[in-house]
Short mmCIF file of C-alpha atoms in Angstrom, two decimals:
data_model
loop_
_atom_site.label_atom_id
_atom_site.label_comp_id
_atom_site.label_asym_id
_atom_site.label_seq_id
_atom_site.Cartn_x
_atom_site.Cartn_y
_atom_site.Cartn_z
CA MET A 1 -2.84 -42.00 26.35
CA THR A 2 -6.54 -42.26 25.51
CA GLY A 3 -8.66 -40.18 23.16
CA MET A 4 -8.94 -39.67 19.43
CA VAL A 5 -6.69 -37.90 16.96
CA GLY A 6 -8.78 -37.04 13.94
CA SER A 7 -10.78 -40.18 13.13
CA VAL A 8 -8.37 -42.68 14.68
CA THR A 9 -7.51 -43.72 18.21
CA ARG A 10 -4.39 -42.36 19.84
CA GLN A 11 -2.81 -45.82 19.64
CA ARG A 12 -3.46 -46.05 15.89
CA TYR A 13 -2.19 -42.51 15.44
CA ASP A 14 1.10 -43.40 17.15
CA GLU A 15 1.41 -46.44 14.88
CA LEU A 16 0.88 -44.25 11.80
CA VAL A 17 3.44 -41.73 13.05
CA LYS A 18 6.04 -44.50 13.38
CA LEU A 19 5.22 -45.75 9.88
CA GLY A 20 5.26 -42.20 8.54
CA ARG A 21 8.73 -41.56 9.91
CA ASP A 22 9.95 -44.72 8.22
CA TRP A 23 8.39 -43.60 4.95
CA VAL A 24 9.95 -40.14 5.27
CA ALA A 25 13.34 -41.73 5.94
CA THR A 26 12.96 -43.85 2.80
CA MET A 27 11.86 -40.86 0.76
CA SER A 28 14.75 -38.75 2.09
CA SER A 29 17.19 -41.51 1.15
CA VAL A 30 15.92 -41.41 -2.42
CA GLN A 31 16.17 -37.62 -2.52
CA TRP A 32 19.77 -37.75 -1.31
CA GLN A 33 20.61 -40.38 -3.93
CA LEU A 34 19.08 -38.30 -6.72
CA GLY A 35 20.93 -35.21 -5.49
CA ASP A 36 24.22 -37.08 -5.35
CA ALA A 37 23.64 -38.44 -8.85
CA ALA A 38 22.93 -34.98 -10.19
CA THR A 39 26.06 -33.67 -8.47
CA GLU A 40 28.09 -36.46 -10.05
CA ILE A 41 26.72 -35.59 -13.48
CA GLU A 42 27.36 -31.87 -12.95
CA PRO A 43 29.50 -30.98 -9.91
CA MET A 44 28.87 -27.60 -8.33
CA ARG A 45 31.14 -24.99 -9.86
CA PRO A 46 32.70 -22.02 -8.05
CA TYR A 47 31.77 -18.54 -9.17
CA GLY A 48 34.29 -16.47 -11.08
CA GLY A 49 36.80 -17.54 -13.72
CA SER A 50 34.84 -18.42 -16.81
CA ASN A 51 31.65 -17.64 -14.93
CA PRO A 52 32.19 -14.07 -13.61
CA SER A 53 28.50 -13.27 -13.50
CA GLY A 54 28.03 -15.40 -10.39
CA ASN A 55 25.35 -17.48 -12.11
CA GLU A 56 26.28 -21.09 -11.45
CA GLU A 57 23.72 -22.45 -13.90
CA LEU A 58 25.77 -22.44 -17.08
CA PHE A 59 24.02 -23.55 -20.25
CA THR A 60 25.81 -26.91 -20.35
CA VAL A 61 25.03 -27.55 -16.67
CA SER A 62 21.38 -26.69 -17.15
CA GLU A 63 21.06 -28.92 -20.22
CA ALA A 64 22.66 -31.91 -18.51
CA LEU A 65 20.40 -31.58 -15.48
CA ARG A 66 17.31 -31.15 -17.66
CA LEU A 67 18.21 -34.30 -19.55
CA PHE A 68 18.68 -36.25 -16.31
CA ALA A 69 15.40 -34.93 -14.90
CA GLU A 70 13.49 -35.93 -18.01
CA ASP A 71 15.03 -39.38 -18.12
CA VAL A 72 14.12 -40.16 -14.49
CA GLY A 73 10.68 -38.55 -14.78
CA LEU A 74 11.09 -35.53 -12.49
CA ALA A 75 10.94 -31.76 -12.95
CA TYR A 76 14.21 -29.99 -13.71
CA THR A 77 13.72 -27.67 -10.71
CA THR A 78 13.34 -30.70 -8.43
CA ILE A 79 16.61 -32.24 -9.58
CA ARG A 80 18.33 -28.85 -9.36
CA ASP A 81 17.17 -28.45 -5.75
CA TYR A 82 18.26 -31.98 -4.80
CA ARG A 83 21.70 -31.31 -6.30
CA TRP A 84 22.10 -28.05 -4.38
CA VAL A 85 21.03 -29.60 -1.05
CA ALA A 86 23.39 -32.55 -1.59
CA SER A 87 26.24 -30.12 -2.25
CA ARG A 88 25.55 -28.34 1.04
CA TRP A 89 25.56 -31.54 3.09
CA PRO A 90 28.53 -33.90 2.76
CA LYS A 91 27.43 -37.46 3.54
CA GLU A 92 29.15 -37.53 6.92
CA HIS A 93 27.07 -34.56 8.11
CA ARG A 94 23.66 -35.83 7.03
CA ARG A 95 21.31 -37.00 9.75
CA ALA A 96 19.26 -40.12 8.99
CA ASP A 97 16.69 -39.09 11.62
CA VAL A 98 16.22 -35.64 10.05
CA SER A 99 14.22 -35.34 6.83
CA HIS A 100 15.63 -34.11 3.56
CA THR A 101 13.19 -31.20 3.77
CA ILE A 102 14.70 -30.02 7.07
CA HIS A 103 18.20 -30.35 5.58
CA LYS A 104 17.04 -28.22 2.66
CA ILE A 105 15.85 -25.43 4.96
CA LEU A 106 19.00 -25.50 7.11
CA ALA A 107 21.12 -25.57 3.94
CA SER A 108 20.54 -21.82 3.64
CA ILE A 109 22.80 -21.24 6.69
CA ALA A 110 25.83 -19.67 5.04
CA ASP A 111 28.51 -20.69 7.51
CA GLU A 112 29.40 -24.34 6.99
CA GLN A 113 30.37 -25.12 10.58
CA GLU A 114 27.27 -23.39 11.93
CA ARG A 115 25.13 -25.37 9.51
CA PHE A 116 26.58 -28.73 10.55
CA GLU A 117 26.20 -27.89 14.25
CA ALA A 118 22.61 -26.72 13.78
CA VAL A 119 21.30 -29.99 12.38
CA ASP A 120 22.75 -31.86 15.39
CA ASN A 121 20.94 -29.62 17.88
CA PRO A 122 17.17 -29.63 17.32
CA PRO A 123 15.14 -27.24 19.51
CA PRO A 124 12.90 -28.56 22.30
CA SER A 125 9.56 -29.91 21.16
CA PRO A 126 6.66 -27.55 22.06
CA ARG A 127 4.55 -30.64 22.86
CA GLY A 128 7.16 -32.18 25.15
CA GLY A 129 9.13 -35.34 24.61
CA PRO A 130 12.53 -35.59 22.92
CA ALA A 131 13.83 -32.67 20.87
CA ARG A 132 12.93 -33.08 17.21
CA TRP A 133 13.11 -30.88 14.15
CA THR A 134 9.86 -29.59 12.63
CA HIS A 135 9.30 -27.62 9.47
CA ASP A 136 8.57 -24.43 11.43
CA SER A 137 11.39 -24.84 13.94
CA ALA A 138 13.89 -25.11 11.07
CA LYS A 139 12.38 -22.01 9.46
CA ARG A 140 12.79 -20.09 12.71
CA ILE A 141 16.49 -20.96 12.81
CA VAL A 142 17.10 -19.45 9.36
CA GLY A 143 14.71 -16.52 9.83
CA TRP A 144 11.99 -17.62 7.41
CA LYS A 145 8.28 -17.08 7.92
CA VAL A 146 6.63 -20.06 9.58
CA ASP A 147 3.50 -21.88 8.48
CA THR A 148 1.92 -21.86 11.95
CA PRO A 149 2.71 -18.64 13.88
CA GLU A 150 3.21 -19.02 17.62
CA SER A 151 4.95 -15.95 19.01
CA VAL A 152 3.34 -12.49 19.02
CA GLN A 153 5.74 -11.26 16.34
CA GLU A 154 5.06 -14.27 14.11
CA LYS A 155 1.32 -13.66 14.36
CA VAL A 156 1.82 -9.95 13.63
CA ASP A 157 3.90 -10.83 10.55
CA ALA A 158 1.17 -13.19 9.36
CA ILE A 159 -1.47 -10.47 9.75
CA HIS A 160 0.74 -8.05 7.82
CA ASP A 161 0.99 -10.55 4.98
CA LEU A 162 -2.78 -11.03 4.86
CA ALA A 163 -3.41 -7.27 5.05
CA ALA A 164 -0.85 -6.20 2.46
CA ASP A 165 -3.64 -4.55 0.44
CA ASP A 166 -4.47 -1.08 1.83
CA GLN A 167 -8.21 -1.66 1.58
CA VAL A 168 -7.95 -4.86 3.62
CA ALA A 169 -5.57 -3.22 6.11
CA ALA A 170 -7.95 -0.30 6.62
CA ARG A 171 -10.85 -2.67 7.31
CA VAL A 172 -8.77 -4.70 9.78
CA ALA A 173 -7.43 -1.60 11.55
CA THR A 174 -10.96 -0.18 11.86
CA ASP A 175 -12.29 -3.41 13.33
CA PHE A 176 -9.39 -3.68 15.78
CA LEU A 177 -9.66 -0.05 16.94
CA ARG A 178 -13.27 -0.67 17.95
CA ARG A 179 -11.84 -2.76 20.80
CA PRO A 180 -11.09 -0.28 23.64
CA ALA A 181 -8.02 -2.13 24.92
CA VAL A 182 -6.53 -2.28 21.43
CA ALA A 183 -7.26 1.39 20.76
CA SER A 184 -5.64 2.37 24.07
CA LYS A 185 -2.45 0.45 23.34
CA ALA A 186 -2.31 1.73 19.76
CA MET A 187 -2.60 5.35 20.86
CA ALA A 188 0.22 4.82 23.36
CA ASP A 189 2.51 4.40 20.36
CA GLY A 190 3.77 7.82 19.25
CA THR A 191 4.08 6.91 15.58
CA ALA A 192 0.59 5.42 15.42
CA ARG A 193 -0.90 8.38 17.29
CA HIS A 194 0.82 10.82 14.92
CA ALA A 195 -0.54 8.94 11.88
CA VAL A 196 -4.07 9.03 13.29
CA ASN A 197 -3.77 12.73 14.09
CA GLU A 198 -2.49 13.45 10.61
CA ALA A 199 -5.41 11.54 9.09
CA GLN A 200 -7.85 13.49 11.26
CA PHE A 201 -6.23 16.71 10.15
CA ASP A 202 -6.59 15.72 6.49
CA GLN A 203 -10.27 14.98 7.01
CA PHE A 204 -10.73 18.29 8.80
CA ARG A 205 -8.99 20.11 5.96
CA GLN A 206 -11.21 18.40 3.40
CA GLN A 207 -14.30 19.41 5.36
CA VAL A 208 -13.16 23.02 5.30
CA GLN A 209 -12.37 22.84 1.58
CA TYR A 210 -15.77 21.45 0.66
CA GLY A 211 -17.75 23.33 3.30
CA GLN A 212 -19.89 26.41 2.93
CA GLU A 213 -18.54 29.75 1.67
CA GLU A 214 -18.11 31.10 5.20
CA ALA A 215 -15.45 28.39 5.72
CA ALA A 216 -13.14 30.07 3.17
CA PRO A 217 -11.33 32.21 5.81
CA GLN A 218 -10.58 29.06 7.79
CA LEU A 219 -9.15 27.44 4.66
CA ASP A 220 -6.87 30.41 4.03
CA GLN A 221 -5.72 30.28 7.62
CA LEU A 222 -5.03 26.55 7.42
CA ARG A 223 -2.93 27.01 4.32
CA ARG A 224 -0.74 29.52 6.12
CA MET A 225 -0.22 27.35 9.19
CA GLU A 226 2.71 25.04 9.60
CA HIS A 227 1.51 21.44 9.63
CA SER A 228 3.36 20.54 12.79
CA THR A 229 2.71 17.53 14.96
CA GLN A 230 1.59 19.76 17.82
CA PHE A 231 -0.95 21.53 15.63
CA MET A 232 -2.41 18.28 14.35
CA ASP A 233 -2.58 16.90 17.89
CA LEU A 234 -4.52 19.98 19.06
CA VAL A 235 -6.91 19.77 16.12
CA ALA A 236 -7.46 16.08 16.85
CA VAL A 237 -8.14 16.71 20.55
CA CYS A 238 -10.66 19.45 19.83
CA THR A 239 -12.35 17.46 17.09
CA GLN A 240 -12.53 14.30 19.19
CA PHE A 241 -14.06 16.12 22.14
CA THR A 242 -16.72 17.93 20.13
CA VAL A 243 -17.64 14.83 18.11
CA THR A 244 -17.88 12.67 21.24
CA ALA A 245 -19.92 15.31 23.08
CA GLY A 246 -22.21 15.68 20.07
CA ARG A 247 -22.84 11.95 20.14
CA ILE A 248 -23.41 11.59 23.89
CA VAL A 249 -25.20 14.77 25.05
CA PRO A 250 -28.40 14.35 22.96
CA ASN A 251 -28.94 11.01 24.69
CA LEU A 252 -28.79 12.49 28.20
CA ARG A 253 -32.42 13.68 28.29
CA GLY A 254 -34.28 11.94 31.11
CA GLU A 255 -31.16 10.22 32.49
CA PRO A 256 -31.19 10.23 36.32
CA TYR A 257 -27.97 11.18 38.15
CA ASP A 258 -27.43 11.21 41.87
CA ASP A 259 -25.43 13.91 43.66
CA ALA A 260 -22.16 11.97 43.55
CA GLU A 261 -22.46 11.32 39.82
CA ARG A 262 -23.28 14.97 39.08
CA GLU A 263 -20.32 16.10 41.19
CA THR A 264 -18.00 13.77 39.29
CA ILE A 265 -19.14 15.11 35.93
CA LEU A 266 -18.91 18.74 37.10
CA ARG A 267 -15.34 18.18 38.31
CA GLY A 268 -14.48 16.71 34.92
CA LEU A 269 -16.03 19.69 33.14
CA ALA A 270 -14.01 22.04 35.33
CA ARG A 271 -10.83 20.33 34.15
CA VAL A 272 -12.05 20.54 30.55
CA ARG A 273 -12.65 24.31 30.89
CA ALA A 274 -9.26 24.80 32.54
CA SER A 275 -7.58 22.80 29.78
CA ALA A 276 -9.40 24.81 27.09
CA ASP A 277 -8.33 28.09 28.68
CA TRP A 278 -4.77 26.82 28.95
CA ILE A 279 -4.73 25.83 25.26
CA GLU A 280 -6.20 29.21 24.28
CA ASN A 281 -3.49 31.09 26.20
CA ALA A 282 -0.80 28.90 24.63
CA VAL A 283 -2.12 29.50 21.10
CA THR A 284 -2.96 33.22 21.40
CA ARG A 285 -0.31 34.43 23.86
CA GLY A 286 2.34 31.71 23.83
CA GLU A 287 1.82 31.12 27.57
CA VAL A 288 2.35 27.43 28.31
CA ASP A 289 3.36 27.51 31.99
CA LEU A 290 1.00 26.03 34.56
CA ASP A 291 0.39 27.78 37.87
CA GLU A 292 0.02 25.68 40.98
CA GLN A 293 -3.77 25.88 41.14
CA LEU A 294 -4.14 24.86 37.51
CA GLN A 295 -1.78 21.94 37.99
CA LYS A 296 -3.87 20.67 40.87
CA LEU A 297 -7.09 21.12 38.90
CA LEU A 298 -5.82 19.25 35.85
CA LYS A 299 -4.60 16.42 38.08
CA GLY A 300 -8.01 16.23 39.71
CA SER A 301 -6.81 17.37 43.11
CA GLY A 302 -7.98 21.01 42.87
CA GLU A 303 -11.35 22.57 43.50
#
């Protein structure tokens, strides 16, 4: 295969990969040996008995491991991790072609038999070739968050992590909703649509509260109304229509329309008027049934 990988040729890259795997195997061998040594110094102890709290790290265990870590020149937490991984993988179940790091991730599989079977069955490589464990593929097996998201859900989870702060999330959501396709799909979700409607209602309520004195009767009426989903949806529909019309209509002066275009707009306005009348009857009289003519009109098939 020709081409460059980074600053080296593909051939040199393949050579470095082979060397790197040898180095990783050597490093993993050392990690296993250190873990086994730590386990020999302080074998893993079952919970209960003299240790009812479930905390395996007794004072004497901790002190012995700290002493060993200091004497070999490593951090106590490193030695503690090596010991735990070694305890989860008896020597006969360790794979020489799988790094110590991968064993550490898979060590979190609670069931022993499932754990031993997992390491022997790496998932297919996304780049083709023989199946081989990667850091992310091992994390997927145990349900951890991956470093490089691939699936839609993994990318969504990564965005959620980055937008954990409400101020950041609001900025991201605003930017995304400016994309028509995204806005359409978001509003197809009932929960998302309800949240948007509720936010619009809150803004409307604040406008009434801080409006002119003549808005006081509206405020009193709002306070008496039940804040139902249907009410918020109706408020949102009315607000959205009037705001959109207020933005578009002033720009129509001098715009040329042919007969077909005018007819299309007039048919749309007829449906808007019919819908407004229907809403008014539902709110004032409780009449929500549609007659046949109105059904046709709202569907665009009436005159």
